CSV table of C-alpha atoms and ligand atoms in Angstrom, one decimal:
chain,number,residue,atom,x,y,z
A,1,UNK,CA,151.8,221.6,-0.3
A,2,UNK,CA,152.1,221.9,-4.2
A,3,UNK,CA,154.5,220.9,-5.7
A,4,UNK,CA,157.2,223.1,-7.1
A,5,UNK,CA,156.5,221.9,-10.7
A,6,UNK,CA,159.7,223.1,-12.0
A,7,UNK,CA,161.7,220.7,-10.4
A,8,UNK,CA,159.8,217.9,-11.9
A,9,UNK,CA,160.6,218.8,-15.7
A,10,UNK,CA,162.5,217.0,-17.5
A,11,UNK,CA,166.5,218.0,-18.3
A,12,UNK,CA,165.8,217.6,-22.3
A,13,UNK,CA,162.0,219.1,-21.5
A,14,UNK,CA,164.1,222.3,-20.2
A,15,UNK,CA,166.6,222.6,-23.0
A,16,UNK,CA,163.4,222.9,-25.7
A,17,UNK,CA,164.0,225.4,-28.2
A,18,UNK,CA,160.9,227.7,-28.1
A,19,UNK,CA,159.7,228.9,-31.5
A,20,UNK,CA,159.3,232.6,-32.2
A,21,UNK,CA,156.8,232.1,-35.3
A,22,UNK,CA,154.8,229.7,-32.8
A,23,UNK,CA,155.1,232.6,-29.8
A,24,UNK,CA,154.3,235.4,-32.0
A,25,UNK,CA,151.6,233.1,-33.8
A,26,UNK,CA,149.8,233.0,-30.0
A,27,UNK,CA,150.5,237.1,-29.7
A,28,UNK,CA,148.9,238.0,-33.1
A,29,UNK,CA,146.0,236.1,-32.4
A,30,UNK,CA,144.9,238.1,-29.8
A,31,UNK,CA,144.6,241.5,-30.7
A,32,UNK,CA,144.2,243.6,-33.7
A,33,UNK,CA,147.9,243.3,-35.4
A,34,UNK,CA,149.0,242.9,-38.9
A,35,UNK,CA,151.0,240.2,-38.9
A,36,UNK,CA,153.7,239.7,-41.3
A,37,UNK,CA,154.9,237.3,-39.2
A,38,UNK,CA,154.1,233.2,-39.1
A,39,UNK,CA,153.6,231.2,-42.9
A,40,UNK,CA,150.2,231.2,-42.5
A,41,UNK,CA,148.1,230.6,-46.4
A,42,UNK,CA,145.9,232.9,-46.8
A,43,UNK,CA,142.1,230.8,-46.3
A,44,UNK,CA,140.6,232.0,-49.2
A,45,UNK,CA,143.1,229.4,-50.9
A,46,UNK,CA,141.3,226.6,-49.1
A,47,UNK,CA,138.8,224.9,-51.7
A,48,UNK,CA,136.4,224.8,-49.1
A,49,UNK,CA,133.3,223.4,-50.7
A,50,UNK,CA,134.9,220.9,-52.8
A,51,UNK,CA,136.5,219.4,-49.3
A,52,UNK,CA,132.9,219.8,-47.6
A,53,UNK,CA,131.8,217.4,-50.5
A,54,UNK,CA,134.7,215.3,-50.5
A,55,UNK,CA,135.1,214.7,-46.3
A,56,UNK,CA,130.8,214.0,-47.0
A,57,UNK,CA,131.6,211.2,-49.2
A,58,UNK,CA,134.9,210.2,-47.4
A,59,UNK,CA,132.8,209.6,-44.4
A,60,UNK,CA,129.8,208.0,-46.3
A,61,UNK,CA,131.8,205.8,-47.7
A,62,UNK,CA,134.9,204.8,-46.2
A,63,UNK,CA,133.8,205.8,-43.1
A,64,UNK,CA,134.7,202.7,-41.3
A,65,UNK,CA,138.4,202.9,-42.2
A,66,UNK,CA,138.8,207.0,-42.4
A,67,UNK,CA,137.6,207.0,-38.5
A,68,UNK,CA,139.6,203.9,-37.7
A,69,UNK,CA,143.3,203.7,-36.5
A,70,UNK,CA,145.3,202.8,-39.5
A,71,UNK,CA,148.9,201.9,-40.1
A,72,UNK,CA,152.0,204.1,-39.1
A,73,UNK,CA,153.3,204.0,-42.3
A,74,UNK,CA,150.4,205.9,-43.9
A,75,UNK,CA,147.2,204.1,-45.4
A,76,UNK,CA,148.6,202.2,-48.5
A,77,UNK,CA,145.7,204.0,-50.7
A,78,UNK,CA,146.6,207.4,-50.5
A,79,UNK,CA,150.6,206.3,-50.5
A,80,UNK,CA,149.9,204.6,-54.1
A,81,UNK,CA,148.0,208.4,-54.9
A,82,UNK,CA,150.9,210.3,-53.6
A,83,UNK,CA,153.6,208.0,-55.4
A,84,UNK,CA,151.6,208.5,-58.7
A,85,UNK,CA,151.5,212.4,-57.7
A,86,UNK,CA,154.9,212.8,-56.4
A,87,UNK,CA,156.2,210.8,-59.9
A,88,UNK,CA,154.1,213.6,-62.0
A,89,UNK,CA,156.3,216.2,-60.9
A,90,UNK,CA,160.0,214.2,-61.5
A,91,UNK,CA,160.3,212.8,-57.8
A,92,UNK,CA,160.6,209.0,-58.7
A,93,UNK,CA,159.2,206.5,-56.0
A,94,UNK,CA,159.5,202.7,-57.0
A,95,UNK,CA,157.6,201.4,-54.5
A,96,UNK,CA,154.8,203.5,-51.9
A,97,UNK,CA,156.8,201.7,-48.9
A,98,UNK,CA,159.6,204.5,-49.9
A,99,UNK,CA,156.8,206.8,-48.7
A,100,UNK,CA,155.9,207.7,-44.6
A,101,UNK,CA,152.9,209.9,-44.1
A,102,UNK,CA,153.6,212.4,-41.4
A,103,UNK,CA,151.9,214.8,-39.1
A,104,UNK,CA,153.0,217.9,-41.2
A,105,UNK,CA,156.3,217.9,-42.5
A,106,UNK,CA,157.3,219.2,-39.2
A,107,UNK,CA,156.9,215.5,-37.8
A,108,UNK,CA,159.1,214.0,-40.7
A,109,UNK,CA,161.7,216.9,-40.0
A,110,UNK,CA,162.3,215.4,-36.4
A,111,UNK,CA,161.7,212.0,-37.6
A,112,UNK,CA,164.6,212.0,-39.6
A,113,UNK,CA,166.3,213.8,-37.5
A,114,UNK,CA,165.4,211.5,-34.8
A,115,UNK,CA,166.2,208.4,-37.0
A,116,UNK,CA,169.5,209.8,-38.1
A,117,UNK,CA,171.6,212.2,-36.0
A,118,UNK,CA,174.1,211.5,-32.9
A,119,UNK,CA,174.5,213.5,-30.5
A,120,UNK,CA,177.7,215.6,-31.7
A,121,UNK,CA,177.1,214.5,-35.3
A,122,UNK,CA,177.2,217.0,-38.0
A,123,UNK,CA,174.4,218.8,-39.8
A,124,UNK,CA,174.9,221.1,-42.3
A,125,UNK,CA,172.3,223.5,-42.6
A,126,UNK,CA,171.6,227.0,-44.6
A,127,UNK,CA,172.4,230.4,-43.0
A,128,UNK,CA,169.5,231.7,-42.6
A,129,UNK,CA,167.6,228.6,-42.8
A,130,UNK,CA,164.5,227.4,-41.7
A,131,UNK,CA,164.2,228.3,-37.8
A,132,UNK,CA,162.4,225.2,-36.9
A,133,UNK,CA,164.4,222.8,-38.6
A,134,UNK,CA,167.3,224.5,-36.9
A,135,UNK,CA,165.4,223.9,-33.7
A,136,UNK,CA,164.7,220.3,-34.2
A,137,UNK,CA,168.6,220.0,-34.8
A,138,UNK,CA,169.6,221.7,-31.3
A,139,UNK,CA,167.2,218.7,-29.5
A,140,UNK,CA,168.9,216.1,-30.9
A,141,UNK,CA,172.3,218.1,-30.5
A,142,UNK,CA,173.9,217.6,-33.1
A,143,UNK,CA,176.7,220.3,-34.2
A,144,UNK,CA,175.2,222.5,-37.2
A,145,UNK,CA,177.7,224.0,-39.7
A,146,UNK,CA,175.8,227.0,-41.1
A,147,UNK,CA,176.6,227.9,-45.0
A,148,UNK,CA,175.7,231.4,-46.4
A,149,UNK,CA,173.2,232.1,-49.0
A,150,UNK,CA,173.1,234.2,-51.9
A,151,UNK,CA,170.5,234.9,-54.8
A,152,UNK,CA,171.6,231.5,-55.9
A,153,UNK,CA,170.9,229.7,-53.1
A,154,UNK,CA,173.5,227.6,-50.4
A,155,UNK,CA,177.1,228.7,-51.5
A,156,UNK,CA,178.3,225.1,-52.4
A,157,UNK,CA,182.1,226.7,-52.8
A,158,UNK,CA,181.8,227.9,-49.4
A,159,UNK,CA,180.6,224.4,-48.1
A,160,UNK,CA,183.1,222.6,-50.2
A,161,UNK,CA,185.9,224.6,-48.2
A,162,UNK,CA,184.3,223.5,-45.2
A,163,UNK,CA,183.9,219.9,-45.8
A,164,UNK,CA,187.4,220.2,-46.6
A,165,UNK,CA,188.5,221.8,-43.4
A,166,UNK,CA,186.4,219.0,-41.6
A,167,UNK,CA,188.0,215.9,-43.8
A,168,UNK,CA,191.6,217.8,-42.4
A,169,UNK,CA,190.6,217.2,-39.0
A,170,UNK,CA,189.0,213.7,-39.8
A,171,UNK,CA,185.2,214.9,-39.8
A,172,UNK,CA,182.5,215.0,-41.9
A,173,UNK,CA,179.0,215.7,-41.9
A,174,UNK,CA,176.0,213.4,-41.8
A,175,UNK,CA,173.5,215.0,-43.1
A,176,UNK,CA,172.8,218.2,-44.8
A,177,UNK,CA,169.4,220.3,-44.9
A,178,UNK,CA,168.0,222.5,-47.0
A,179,UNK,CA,164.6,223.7,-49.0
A,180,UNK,CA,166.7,224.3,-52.1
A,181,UNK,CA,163.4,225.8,-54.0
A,182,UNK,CA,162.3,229.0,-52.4
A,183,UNK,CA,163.7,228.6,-49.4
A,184,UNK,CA,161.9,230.1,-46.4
A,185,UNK,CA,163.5,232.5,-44.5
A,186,UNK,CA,165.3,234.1,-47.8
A,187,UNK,CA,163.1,233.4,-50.4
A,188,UNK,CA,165.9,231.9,-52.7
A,189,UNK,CA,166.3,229.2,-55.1
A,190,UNK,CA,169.2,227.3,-55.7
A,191,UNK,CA,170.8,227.6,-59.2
A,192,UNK,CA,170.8,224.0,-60.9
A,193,UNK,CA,174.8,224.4,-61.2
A,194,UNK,CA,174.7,224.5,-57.1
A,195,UNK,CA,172.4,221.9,-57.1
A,196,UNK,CA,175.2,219.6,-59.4
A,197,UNK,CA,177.5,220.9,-57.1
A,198,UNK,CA,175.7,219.8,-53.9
A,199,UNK,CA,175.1,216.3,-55.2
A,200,UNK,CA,178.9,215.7,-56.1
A,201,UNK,CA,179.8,216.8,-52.7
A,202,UNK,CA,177.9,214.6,-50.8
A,203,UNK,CA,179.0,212.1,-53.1
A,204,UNK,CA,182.7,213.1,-52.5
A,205,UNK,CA,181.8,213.4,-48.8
A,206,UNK,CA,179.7,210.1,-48.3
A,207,UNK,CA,176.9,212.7,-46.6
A,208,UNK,CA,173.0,212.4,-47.0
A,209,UNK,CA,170.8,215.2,-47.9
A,210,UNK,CA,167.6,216.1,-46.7
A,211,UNK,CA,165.5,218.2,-49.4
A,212,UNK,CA,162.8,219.9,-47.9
A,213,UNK,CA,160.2,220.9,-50.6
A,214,UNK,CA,156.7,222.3,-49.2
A,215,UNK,CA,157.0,225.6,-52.0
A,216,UNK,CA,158.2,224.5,-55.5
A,217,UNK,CA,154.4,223.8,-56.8
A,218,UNK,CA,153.8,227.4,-57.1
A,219,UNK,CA,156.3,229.6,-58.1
A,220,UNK,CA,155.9,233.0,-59.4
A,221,UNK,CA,158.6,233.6,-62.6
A,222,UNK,CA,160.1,230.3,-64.9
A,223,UNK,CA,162.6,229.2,-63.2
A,224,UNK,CA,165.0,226.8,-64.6
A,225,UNK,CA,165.7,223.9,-61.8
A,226,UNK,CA,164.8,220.1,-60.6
A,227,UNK,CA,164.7,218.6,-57.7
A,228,UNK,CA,167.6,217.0,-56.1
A,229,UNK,CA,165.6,213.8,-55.5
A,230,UNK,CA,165.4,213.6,-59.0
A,231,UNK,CA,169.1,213.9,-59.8
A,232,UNK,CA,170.2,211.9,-57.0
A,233,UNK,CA,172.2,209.1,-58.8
A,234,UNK,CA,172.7,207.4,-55.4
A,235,UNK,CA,169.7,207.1,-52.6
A,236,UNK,CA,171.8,210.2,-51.0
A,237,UNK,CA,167.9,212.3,-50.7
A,238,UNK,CA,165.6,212.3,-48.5
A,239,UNK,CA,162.3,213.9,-50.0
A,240,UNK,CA,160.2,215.7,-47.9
A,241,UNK,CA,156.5,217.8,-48.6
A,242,UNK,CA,153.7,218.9,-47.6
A,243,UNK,CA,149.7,219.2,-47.9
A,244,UNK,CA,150.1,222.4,-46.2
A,245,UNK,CA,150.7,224.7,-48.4
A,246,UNK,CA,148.6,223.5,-51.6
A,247,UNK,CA,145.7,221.7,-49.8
A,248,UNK,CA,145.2,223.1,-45.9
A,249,UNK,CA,147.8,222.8,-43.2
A,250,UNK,CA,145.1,222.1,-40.4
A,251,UNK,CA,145.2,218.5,-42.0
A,252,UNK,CA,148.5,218.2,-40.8
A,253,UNK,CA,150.0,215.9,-43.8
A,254,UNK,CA,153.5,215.9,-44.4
A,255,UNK,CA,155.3,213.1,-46.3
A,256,UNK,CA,158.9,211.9,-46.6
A,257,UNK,CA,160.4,209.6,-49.8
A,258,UNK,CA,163.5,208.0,-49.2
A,259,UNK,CA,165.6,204.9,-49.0
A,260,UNK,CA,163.1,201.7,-47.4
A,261,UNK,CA,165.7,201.4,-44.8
A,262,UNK,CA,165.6,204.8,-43.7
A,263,UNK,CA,162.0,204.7,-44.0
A,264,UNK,CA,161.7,201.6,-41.8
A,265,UNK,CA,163.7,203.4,-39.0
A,266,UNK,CA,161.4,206.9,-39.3
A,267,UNK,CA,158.1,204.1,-39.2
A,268,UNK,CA,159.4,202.6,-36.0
A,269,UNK,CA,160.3,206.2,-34.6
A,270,UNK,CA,156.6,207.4,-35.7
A,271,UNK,CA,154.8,204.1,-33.7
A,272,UNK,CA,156.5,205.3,-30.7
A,273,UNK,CA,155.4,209.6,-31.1
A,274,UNK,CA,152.0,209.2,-32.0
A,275,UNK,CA,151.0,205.8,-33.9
A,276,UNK,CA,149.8,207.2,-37.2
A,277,UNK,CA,149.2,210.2,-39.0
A,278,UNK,CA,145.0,211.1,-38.2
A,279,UNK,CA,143.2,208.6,-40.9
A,280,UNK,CA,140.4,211.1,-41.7
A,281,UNK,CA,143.2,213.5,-43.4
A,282,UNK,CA,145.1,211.0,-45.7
A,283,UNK,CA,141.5,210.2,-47.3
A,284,UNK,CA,140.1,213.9,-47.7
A,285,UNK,CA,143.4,214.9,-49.4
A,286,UNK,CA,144.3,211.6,-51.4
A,287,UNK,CA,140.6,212.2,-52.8
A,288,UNK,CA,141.4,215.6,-53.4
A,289,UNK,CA,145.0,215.0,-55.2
A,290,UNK,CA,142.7,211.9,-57.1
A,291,UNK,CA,140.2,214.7,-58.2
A,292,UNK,CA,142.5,217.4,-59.6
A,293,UNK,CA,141.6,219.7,-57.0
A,294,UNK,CA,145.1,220.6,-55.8
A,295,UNK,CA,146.2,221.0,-59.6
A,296,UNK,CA,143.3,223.3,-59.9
A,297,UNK,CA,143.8,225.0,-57.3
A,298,UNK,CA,147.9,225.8,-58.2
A,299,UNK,CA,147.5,228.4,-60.9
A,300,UNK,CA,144.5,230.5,-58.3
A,301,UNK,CA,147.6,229.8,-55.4
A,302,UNK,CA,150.0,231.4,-58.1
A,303,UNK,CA,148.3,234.6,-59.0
A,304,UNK,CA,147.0,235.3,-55.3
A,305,UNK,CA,150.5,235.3,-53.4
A,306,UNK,CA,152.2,236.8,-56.7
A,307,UNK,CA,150.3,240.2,-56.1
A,308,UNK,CA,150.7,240.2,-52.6
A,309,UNK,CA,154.5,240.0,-53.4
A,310,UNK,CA,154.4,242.5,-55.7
A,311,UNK,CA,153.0,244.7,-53.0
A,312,UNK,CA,155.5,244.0,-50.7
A,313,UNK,CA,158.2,244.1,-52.5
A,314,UNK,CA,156.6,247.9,-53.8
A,315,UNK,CA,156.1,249.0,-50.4
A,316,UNK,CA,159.5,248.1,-49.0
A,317,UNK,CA,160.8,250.1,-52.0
A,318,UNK,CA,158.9,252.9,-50.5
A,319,UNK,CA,158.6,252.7,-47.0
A,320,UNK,CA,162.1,250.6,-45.9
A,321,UNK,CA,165.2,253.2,-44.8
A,322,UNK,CA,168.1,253.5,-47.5
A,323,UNK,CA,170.6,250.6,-47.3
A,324,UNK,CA,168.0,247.8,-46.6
A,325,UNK,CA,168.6,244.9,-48.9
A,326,UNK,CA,165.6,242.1,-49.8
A,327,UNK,CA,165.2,239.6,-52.6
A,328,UNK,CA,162.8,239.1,-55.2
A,329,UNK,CA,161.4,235.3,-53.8
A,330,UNK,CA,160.3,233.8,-57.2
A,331,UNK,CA,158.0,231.3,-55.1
A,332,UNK,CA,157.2,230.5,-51.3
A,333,UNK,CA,155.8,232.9,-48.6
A,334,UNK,CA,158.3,235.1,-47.6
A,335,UNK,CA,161.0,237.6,-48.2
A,336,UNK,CA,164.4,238.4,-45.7
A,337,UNK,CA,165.4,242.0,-44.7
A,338,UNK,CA,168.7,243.5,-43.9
A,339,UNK,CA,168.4,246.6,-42.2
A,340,UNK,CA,171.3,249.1,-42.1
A,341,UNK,CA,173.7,248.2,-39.1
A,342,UNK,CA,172.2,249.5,-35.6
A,343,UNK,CA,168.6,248.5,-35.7
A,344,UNK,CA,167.6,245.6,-33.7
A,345,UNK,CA,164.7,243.5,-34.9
A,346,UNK,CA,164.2,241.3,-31.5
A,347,UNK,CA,164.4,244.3,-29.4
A,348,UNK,CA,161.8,246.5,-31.7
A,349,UNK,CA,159.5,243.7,-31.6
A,350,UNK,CA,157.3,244.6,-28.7
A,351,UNK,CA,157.0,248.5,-29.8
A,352,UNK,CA,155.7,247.3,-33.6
A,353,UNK,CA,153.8,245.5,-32.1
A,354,UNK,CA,152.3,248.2,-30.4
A,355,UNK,CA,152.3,250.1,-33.3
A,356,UNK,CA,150.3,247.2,-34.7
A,357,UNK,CA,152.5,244.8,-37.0
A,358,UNK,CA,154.2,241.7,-36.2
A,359,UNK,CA,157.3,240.0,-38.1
A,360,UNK,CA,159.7,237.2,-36.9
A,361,UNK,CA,162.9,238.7,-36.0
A,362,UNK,CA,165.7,237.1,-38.3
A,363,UNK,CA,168.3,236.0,-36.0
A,364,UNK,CA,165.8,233.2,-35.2
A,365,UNK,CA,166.9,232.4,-38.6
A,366,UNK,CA,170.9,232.3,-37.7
A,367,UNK,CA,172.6,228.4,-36.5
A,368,UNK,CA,175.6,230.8,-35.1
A,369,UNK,CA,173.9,234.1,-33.9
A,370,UNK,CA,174.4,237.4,-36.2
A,371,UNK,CA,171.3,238.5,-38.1
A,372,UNK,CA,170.5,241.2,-35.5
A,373,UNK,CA,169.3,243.8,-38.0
A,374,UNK,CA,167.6,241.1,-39.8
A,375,UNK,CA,163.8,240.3,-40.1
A,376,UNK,CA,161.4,237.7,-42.1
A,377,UNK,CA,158.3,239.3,-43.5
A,378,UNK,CA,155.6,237.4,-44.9
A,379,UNK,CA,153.1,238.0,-47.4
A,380,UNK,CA,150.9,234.8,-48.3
A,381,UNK,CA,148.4,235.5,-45.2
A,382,UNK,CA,147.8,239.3,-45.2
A,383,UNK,CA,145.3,241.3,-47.0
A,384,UNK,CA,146.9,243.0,-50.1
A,385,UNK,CA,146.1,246.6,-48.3
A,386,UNK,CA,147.1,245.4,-44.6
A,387,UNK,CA,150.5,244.6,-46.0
A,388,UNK,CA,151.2,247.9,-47.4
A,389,UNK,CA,150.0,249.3,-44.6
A,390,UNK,CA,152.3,247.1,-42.0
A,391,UNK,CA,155.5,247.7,-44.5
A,392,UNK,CA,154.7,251.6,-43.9
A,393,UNK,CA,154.5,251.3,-40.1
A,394,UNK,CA,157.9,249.3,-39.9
A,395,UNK,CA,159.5,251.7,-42.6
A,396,UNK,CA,158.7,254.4,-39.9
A,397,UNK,CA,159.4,252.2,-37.0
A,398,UNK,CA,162.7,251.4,-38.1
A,399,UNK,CA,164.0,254.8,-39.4
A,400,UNK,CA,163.3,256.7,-36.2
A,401,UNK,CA,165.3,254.2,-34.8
A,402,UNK,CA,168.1,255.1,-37.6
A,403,UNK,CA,167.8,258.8,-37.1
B,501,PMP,N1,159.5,223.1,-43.8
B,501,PMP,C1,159.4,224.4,-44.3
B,501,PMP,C2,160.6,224.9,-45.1
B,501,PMP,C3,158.3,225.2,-44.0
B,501,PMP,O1,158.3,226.4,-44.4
B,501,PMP,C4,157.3,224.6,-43.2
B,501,PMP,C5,156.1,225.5,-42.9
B,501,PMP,N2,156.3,226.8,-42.7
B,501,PMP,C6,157.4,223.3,-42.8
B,501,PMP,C7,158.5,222.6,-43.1
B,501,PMP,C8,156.3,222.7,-41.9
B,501,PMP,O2,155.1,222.6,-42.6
B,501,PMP,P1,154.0,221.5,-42.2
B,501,PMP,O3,154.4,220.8,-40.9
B,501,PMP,O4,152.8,222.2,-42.1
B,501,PMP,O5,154.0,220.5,-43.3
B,502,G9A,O1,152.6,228.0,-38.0
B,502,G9A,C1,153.7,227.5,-38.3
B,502,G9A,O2,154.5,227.2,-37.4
B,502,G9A,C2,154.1,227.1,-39.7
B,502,G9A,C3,154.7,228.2,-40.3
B,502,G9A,C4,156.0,228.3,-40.5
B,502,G9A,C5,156.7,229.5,-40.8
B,502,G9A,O3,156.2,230.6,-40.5
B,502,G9A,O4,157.9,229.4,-41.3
């Protein structure tokens, strides 16, 4: 007899979030659809033959050690790189033992997570904000306390009324996420007078932050702002980035910069998931941040997902029905739509898909539900023409639906 699997799983294995951009990610790659969908770069952003001569040498000569098992912390060499890196663009790390190397900055999402949160506890997180962070939250169960954007980012009034509600009935948060700097799903930035704001709060409120930062290398106007790592007066920020975005996100490299102790905690967490982060990575891209390839590469980055923007953002003007609303996103991959009232992105997912174009449905996005008529688009991965051509189906899509 087989087994009726089913009844084997696992309680916590059954209350997994499931990831639409990780679904939709399996659906696209199937057939022939334009998918505005998942963060995916666009490859030809991949320095491809200086990493073919870099992983040659790599493996010529540090062979032994890049193919070895190596320490769950990160290999010391290419923490030392990433300090010296990290500390050129204002986010100051005494020591590289402030630094974990992580599988993708997915990994040191839950590992702080992991590391930090109670069942019950309190994060605070943006609404929208970034659907698998909000996922990684609902394993761990803690309560999430969702706070509004606007063109200037997490509205810190709003939050300050509801720390203050919380303090009335003796509660506080623990932690607080956000990607401050072109934030995926909106595409905003927070305004350095929020970012003041945010830091005297958690002061005030005795919570830690979590700044999540895979998107502020490349951004496509001036904008005026610093990291809150930098302006953290005291340990309340927990830095995390990625290789994903600048370098290749198949190398799965993700790093976090915090407080040793916390560190410690995410190190032991780490030896348990998965030992270490895959050695062979950590020297390819400390090589290539040694080189200057990444900083080459930046300014090629800029101009490439700049046009494709522009592109969007002129075909939504063009194709979307009257009363949708969108943002400019001065960096990152995306942009966030509000559809009039009375279209439902989830629901029209399967018939654009049909019609050949795939988004992520925004209320993904949403800790508290809403966000129906809401969708993420994304711009880095398509070709310039494919994504005029996907922003004209939906703009059909959705106003036959209005009509
Ligand atoms: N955080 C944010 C805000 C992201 O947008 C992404 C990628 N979409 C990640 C974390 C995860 O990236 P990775 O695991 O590839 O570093
Ligand atoms: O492929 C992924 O899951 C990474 C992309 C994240 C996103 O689309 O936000």
């Amino acid at each position: 007899m087989q087994p009726s699997y089913h009844d084997f799983i696992s309680e916590p294995a059954k209350r997994m979030p499931r990831s639409d951009i990780r679904e939709i990610l399996r659906v696209v790659e199937k057939g022939n659809v334009i998918s505005l969908a998942g963060g995916l770069p666009d490859p030809r952003v991949f320095p491809l033959e200086e990493l073919e001569e870099i992983s040659r040498e790599v493996l010529l000569k540090h062979g032994d050690k890049a193919l070895q098992y190596s320490p769950t912390r990160g290999i010391r060499l290419f923490r030392e790189i990433l300090a010296e890196y990290m500390g050129k663009r204002g986010i100051p790390v005494s020591d590289p033992d402030e630094i974990i190397v992580t599988v993708g900055s997915q990994q040191a999402i839950y590992l702080t997570a992991l590391t930090l949160l109670n069942p019950g506890d309190i994060v605070v997180v943006e609404s929208p904000g970034y659907l698998a962070a909000l996922n990684v939250f609902k394993i761990v169960r803690a309560e999430m306390v969702g706070i509004p954007l606007d063109e200037d980012g997490m509205d810190t009034n709003i939050l300050e009324d509801k720390l203050r509600s919380l303090s009335s009935q003796g509660r506080k948060p623990k932690l607080l996420y956000t990607v401050p700097t072109a934030q995926n799903p909106s595409g905003v930035t927070m305004s350095m007078e929020r970012r003041k704001h945010l830091l005297e709060l958690a002061s005030q409120y005795d919570f830690l932050i979590v700044e999540d930062d895979p998107y502020s290398y490349f951004l496509y106007e001036p904008v005026d702002f610093k990291p809150l790592k930098q302006m953290d007066k005291e340990g309340r920020v927990i830095y995390l980035s990625t290789a994903s975005k600048i370098l290749a996100p198949g190398l799965r490299l993700g790093w976090a910069i915090g407080p040793r102790e916390i560190i410690d905690y995410m190190e032991l967490a780490k030896q348990n998931m998965d030992l270490h982060t895959p050695s062979l990575s950590q020297y390819i891209a400390g090589e290539a941040f040694r080189r200057g390839i990444i900083d080459k590469n930046i300014p090629r980055i800029v101009s490439l997902y700049k046009e494709k923007r522009d592109v969007m953002l002129k075909a939504l003007e063009e194709y979307f029905p009257e009363g949708s609303k969108w943002v400019k996103p001065i960096g990152g991959f995306f942009t966030f739509v509000y559809l009039p009232r009375g279209v439902d992105t989830k629901k029209l997912l399967p018939e654009a898909v049909d019609r050949g174009v795939a988004y992520v449905p925004g209320r993904n996005f949403f800790p508290h539900g809403g966000g129906e008529n809401t969708l993420r688009l994304n711009f880095s991965f398509p070709p310039a023409e494919k994504i005029e051509e996907g922003i004209r189906i939906l703009g059909k899509l959705f106003k036959e639906k209005l009509a």
